[in-house]
Short mmCIF file of C-alpha atoms in Angstrom, two decimals:
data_model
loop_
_atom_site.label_atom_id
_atom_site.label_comp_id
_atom_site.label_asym_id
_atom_site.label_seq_id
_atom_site.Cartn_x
_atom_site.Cartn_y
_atom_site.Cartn_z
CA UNK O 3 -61.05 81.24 173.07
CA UNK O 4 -64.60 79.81 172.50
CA UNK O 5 -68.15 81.46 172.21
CA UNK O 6 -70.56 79.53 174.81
CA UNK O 7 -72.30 77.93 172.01
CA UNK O 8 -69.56 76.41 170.84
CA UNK O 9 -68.49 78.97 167.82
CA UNK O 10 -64.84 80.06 167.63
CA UNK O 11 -63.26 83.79 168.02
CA UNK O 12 -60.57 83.88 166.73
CA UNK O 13 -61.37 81.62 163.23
CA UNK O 14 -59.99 84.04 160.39
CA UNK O 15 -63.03 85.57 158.24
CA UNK O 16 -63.31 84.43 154.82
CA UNK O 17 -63.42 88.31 153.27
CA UNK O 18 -66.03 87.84 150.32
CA UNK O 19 -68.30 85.77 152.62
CA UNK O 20 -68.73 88.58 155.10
CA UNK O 21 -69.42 90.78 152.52
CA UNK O 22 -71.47 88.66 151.11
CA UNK O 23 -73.94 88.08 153.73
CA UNK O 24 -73.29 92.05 154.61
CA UNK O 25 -75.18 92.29 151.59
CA UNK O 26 -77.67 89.73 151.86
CA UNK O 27 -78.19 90.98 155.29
CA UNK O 28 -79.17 94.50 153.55
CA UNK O 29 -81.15 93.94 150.52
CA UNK O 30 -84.04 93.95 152.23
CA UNK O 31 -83.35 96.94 154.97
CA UNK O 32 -82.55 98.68 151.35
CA UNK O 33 -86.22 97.86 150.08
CA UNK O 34 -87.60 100.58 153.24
CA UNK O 35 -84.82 103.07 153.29
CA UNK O 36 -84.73 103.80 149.44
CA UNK O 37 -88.35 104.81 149.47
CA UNK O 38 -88.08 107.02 152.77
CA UNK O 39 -85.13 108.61 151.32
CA UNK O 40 -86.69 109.58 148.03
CA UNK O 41 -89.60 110.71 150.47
CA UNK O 42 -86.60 113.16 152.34
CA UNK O 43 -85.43 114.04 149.13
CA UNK O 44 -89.28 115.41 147.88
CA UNK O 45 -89.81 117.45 150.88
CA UNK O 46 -86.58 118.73 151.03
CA UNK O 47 -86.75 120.65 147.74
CA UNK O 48 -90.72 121.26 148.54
CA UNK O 49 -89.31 122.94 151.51
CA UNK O 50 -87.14 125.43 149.82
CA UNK O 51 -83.67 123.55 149.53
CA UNK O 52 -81.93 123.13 146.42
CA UNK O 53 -80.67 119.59 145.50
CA UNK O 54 -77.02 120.82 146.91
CA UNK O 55 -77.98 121.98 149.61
CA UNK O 56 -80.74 118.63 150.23
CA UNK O 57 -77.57 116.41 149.72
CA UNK O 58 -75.51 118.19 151.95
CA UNK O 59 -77.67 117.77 154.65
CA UNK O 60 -78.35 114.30 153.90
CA UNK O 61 -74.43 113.10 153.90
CA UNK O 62 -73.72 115.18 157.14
CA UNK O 63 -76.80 114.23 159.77
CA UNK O 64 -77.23 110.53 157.84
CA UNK O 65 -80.64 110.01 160.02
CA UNK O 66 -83.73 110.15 158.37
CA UNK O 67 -86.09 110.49 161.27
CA UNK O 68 -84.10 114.20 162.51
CA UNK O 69 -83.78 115.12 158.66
CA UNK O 70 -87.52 114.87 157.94
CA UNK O 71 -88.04 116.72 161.69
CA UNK O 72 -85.86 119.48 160.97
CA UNK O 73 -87.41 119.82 157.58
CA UNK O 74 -90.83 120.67 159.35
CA UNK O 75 -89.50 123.01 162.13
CA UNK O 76 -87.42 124.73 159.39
CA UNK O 77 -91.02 125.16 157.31
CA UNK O 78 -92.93 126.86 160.01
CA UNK O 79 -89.96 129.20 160.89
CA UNK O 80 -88.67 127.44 164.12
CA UNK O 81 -85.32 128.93 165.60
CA UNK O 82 -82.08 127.13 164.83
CA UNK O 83 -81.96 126.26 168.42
CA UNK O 84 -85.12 124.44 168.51
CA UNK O 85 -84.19 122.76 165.35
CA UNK O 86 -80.90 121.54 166.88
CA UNK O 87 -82.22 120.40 170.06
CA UNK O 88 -84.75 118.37 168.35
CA UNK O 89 -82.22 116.72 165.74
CA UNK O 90 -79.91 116.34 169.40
CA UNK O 91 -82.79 114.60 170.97
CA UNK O 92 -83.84 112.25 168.20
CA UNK O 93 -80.29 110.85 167.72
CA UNK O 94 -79.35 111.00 171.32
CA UNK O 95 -80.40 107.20 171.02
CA UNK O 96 -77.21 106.40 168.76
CA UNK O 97 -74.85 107.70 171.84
CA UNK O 98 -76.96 104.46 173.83
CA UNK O 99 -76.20 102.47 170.45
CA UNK O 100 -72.41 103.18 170.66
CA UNK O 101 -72.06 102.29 174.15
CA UNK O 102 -73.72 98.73 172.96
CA UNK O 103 -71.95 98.27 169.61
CA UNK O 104 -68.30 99.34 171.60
CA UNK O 105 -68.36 95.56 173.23
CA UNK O 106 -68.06 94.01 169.54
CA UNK O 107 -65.42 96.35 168.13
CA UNK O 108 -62.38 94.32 169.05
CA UNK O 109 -61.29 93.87 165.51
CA UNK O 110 -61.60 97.04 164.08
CA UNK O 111 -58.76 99.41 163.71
CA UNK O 112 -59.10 103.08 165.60
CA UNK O 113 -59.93 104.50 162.03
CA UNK O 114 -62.32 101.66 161.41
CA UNK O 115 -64.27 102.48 164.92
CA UNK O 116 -64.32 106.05 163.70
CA UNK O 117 -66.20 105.19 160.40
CA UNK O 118 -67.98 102.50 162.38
CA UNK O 119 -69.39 105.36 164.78
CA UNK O 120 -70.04 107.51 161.35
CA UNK O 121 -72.18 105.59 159.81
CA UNK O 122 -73.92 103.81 162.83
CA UNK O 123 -77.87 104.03 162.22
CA UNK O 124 -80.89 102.08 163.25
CA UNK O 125 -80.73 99.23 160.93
CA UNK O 126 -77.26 98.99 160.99
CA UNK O 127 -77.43 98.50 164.87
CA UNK O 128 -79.94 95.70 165.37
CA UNK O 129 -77.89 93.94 162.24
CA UNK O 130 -74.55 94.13 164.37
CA UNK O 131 -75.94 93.07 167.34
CA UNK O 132 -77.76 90.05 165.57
CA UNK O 133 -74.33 89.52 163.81
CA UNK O 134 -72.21 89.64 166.85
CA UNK O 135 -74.82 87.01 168.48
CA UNK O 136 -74.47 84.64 166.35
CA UNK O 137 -70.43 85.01 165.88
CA UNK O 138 -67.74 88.06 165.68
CA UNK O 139 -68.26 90.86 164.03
CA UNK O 140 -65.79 91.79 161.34
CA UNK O 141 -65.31 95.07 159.95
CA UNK O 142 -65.49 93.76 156.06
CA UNK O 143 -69.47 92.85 157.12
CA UNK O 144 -69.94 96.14 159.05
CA UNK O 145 -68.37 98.43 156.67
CA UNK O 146 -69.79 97.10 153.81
CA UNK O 147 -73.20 96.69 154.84
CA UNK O 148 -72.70 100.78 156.36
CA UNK O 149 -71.15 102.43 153.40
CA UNK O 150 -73.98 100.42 151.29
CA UNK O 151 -76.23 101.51 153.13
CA UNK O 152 -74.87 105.39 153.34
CA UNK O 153 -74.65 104.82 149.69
CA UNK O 154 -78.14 104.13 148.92
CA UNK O 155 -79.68 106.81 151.25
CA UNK O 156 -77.41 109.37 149.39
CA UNK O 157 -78.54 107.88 146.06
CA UNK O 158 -82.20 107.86 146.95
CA UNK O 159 -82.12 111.36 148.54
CA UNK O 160 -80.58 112.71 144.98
CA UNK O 161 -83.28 110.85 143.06
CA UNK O 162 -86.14 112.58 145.56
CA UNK O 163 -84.53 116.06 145.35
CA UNK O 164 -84.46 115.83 141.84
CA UNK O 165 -87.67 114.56 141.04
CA UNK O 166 -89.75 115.30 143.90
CA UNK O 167 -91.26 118.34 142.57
CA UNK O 168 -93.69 115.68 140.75
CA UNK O 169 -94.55 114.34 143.64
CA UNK O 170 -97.57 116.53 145.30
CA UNK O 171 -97.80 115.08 148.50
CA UNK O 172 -95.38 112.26 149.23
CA UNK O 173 -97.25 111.11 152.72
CA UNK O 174 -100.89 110.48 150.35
CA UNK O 175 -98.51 107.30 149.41
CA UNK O 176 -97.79 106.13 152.84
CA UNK O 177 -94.14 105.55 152.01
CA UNK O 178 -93.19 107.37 155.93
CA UNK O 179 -94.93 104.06 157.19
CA UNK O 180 -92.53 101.08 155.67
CA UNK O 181 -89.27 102.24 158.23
CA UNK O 182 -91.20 102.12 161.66
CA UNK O 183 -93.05 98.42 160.55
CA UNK O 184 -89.39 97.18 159.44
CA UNK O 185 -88.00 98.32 162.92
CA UNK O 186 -90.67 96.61 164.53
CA UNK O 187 -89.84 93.33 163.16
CA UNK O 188 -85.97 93.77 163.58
CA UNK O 189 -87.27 94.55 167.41
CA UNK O 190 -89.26 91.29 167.54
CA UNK O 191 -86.26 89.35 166.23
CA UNK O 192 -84.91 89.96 169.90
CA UNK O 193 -87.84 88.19 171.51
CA UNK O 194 -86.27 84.76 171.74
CA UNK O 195 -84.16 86.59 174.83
CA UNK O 196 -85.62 85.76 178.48
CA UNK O 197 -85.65 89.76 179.49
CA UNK O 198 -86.76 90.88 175.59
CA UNK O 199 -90.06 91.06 177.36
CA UNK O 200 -89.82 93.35 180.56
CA UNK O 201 -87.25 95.22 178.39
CA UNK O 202 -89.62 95.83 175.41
CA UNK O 203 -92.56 96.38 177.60
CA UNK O 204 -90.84 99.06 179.93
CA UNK O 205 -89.28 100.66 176.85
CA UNK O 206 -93.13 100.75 175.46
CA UNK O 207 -94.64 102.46 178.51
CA UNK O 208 -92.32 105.07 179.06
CA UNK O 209 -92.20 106.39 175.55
CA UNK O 210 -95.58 106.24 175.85
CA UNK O 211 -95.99 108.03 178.90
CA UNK O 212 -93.09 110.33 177.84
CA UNK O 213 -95.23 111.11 174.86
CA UNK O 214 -98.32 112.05 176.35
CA UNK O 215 -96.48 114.35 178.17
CA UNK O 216 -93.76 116.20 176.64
CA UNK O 217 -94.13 114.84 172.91
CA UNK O 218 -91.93 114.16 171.24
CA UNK O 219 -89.08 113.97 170.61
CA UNK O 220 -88.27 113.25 174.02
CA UNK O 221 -89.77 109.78 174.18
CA UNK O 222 -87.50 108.10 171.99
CA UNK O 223 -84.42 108.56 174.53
CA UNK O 224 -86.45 108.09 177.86
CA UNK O 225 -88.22 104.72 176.40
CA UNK O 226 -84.39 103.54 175.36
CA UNK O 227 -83.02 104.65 178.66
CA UNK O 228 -85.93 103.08 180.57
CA UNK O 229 -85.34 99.73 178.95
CA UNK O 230 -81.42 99.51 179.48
CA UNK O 231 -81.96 100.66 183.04
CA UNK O 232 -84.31 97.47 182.97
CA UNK O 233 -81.56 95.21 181.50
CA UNK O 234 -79.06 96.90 183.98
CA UNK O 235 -81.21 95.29 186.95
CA UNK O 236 -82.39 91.78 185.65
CA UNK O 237 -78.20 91.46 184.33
CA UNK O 238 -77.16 89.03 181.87
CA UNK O 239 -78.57 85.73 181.13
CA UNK O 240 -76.38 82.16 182.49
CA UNK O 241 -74.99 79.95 180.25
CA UNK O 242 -76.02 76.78 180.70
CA UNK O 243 -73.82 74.24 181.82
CA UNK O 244 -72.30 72.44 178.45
CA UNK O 245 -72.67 68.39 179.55
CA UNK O 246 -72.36 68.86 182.82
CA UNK O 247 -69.26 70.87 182.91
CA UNK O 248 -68.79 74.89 183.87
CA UNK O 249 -69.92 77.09 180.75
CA UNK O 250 -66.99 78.06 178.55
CA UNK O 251 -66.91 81.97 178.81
CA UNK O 252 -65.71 84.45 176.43
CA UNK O 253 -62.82 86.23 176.97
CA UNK O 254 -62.28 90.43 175.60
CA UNK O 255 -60.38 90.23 172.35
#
């Protein structure tokens, strides 16, 4: 079986080049998320957790956007509920990412999806779906650039506990900034795509809207579920016609 643009499916992986593009792939998604998890790290232990108990939390919820938002409800005394609604409502966005990322898992073991699912974050998304674009995705690049990646947050969070008592006020360095202007390029990457535009836009206004009413965190999931009800109605792009002659479709593994 045959990719439309002419790429084959079932060619055999060469191991140590997936995992060495996994890596090249990450270096750079590294160069934000080590700085915004030293940043978790500070205001964990500024917020009354002990390095333990910072790590813990860290290797369990793996998201830094509900970490750092259940840091600051748990600082001004919020119930657990509210705390675990919010964290639920921030990463309700990784159930739309599964539902995405399922389409590309033909190749990965039931154990493999499991770890897959674990360690699924932002970055690790739009990589996957830029991978699987381009040609299969393999579990040797997704696992590798995931436990990397899972790696390094846990490494950076340690560092931040255990230093960020120097660190008076780790926003005065704008280091919370350098995740949201990386995901905004990784977004724009997408643009090439006939509906990235109605998509994007719809997405935009809703969260917007969503925002100036409820706050947040609400209008991360409504913007996501407003722009894949979007895609839902344009549908998928056609192939174009390869010299003349019906596209060549690809099959389910």
């Amino acid at each position: 079986m045959k990719l439309a643009d002419g790429l084959s499916n079932d060619m055999p992986a060469d191991p140590a080049s997936e995992r060495k593009e996994a890596v090249r792939t990450l270096l750079p998604v590294l160069l934000a998320v080590l700085p915004f998890g030293l940043v978790y790290g500070a205001v964990a232990v500024q917020e009354g957790l002990s390095v333990t108990e910072a790590m813990g939390f860290s290797g369990a919820i793996f998201a830094g956007a509900s970490q750092l938002a259940a840091l600051q409800l748990m600082g001004i005394g919020a119930p657990v509920w509210s705390v675990l609604l919010t964290v639920f409502a921030l990463n309700f966005r990784h159930v739309l990412y599964s539902a995405s990322l399922s389409r590309h898992l033909g190749a990965f073991s039931r154990r493999q999806k499991a770890l897959a699912f674990f360690l699924l974050v932002d970055p690790l998304f739009g990589a996957s779906e830029v991978r699987a674009a381009r040609t299969r995705l393999t579990p040797t690049f997704y696992l590798t650039y995931g436990v990397l990646m899972y790696s390094g947050w846990q490494l950076a969070t340690l560092t931040g506990a255990t230093f960020g008592n120097l660190i008076e006020d780790p926003e005065a360095f704008g280091l919370d900034f350098v995740l949201p202007v990386y995901f905004l390029g990784l977004v724009m990457s997408f643009r090439g795509r006939g509906s990235f535009y109605p998509v994007a836009g719809t997405s935009l206004l809703v969260s917007v809207v969503v925002y100036w009413l409820a706050g947040p965190p609400w209008h991360v999931s409504f913007g996501g579920l407003a722009g894949i009800a979007v895609a839902a109605i344009i549908g998928p792009p056609k192939a174009e016609p390869l010299d003349g002659r019906e596209p060549v479709r690809e099959e389910a593994p």
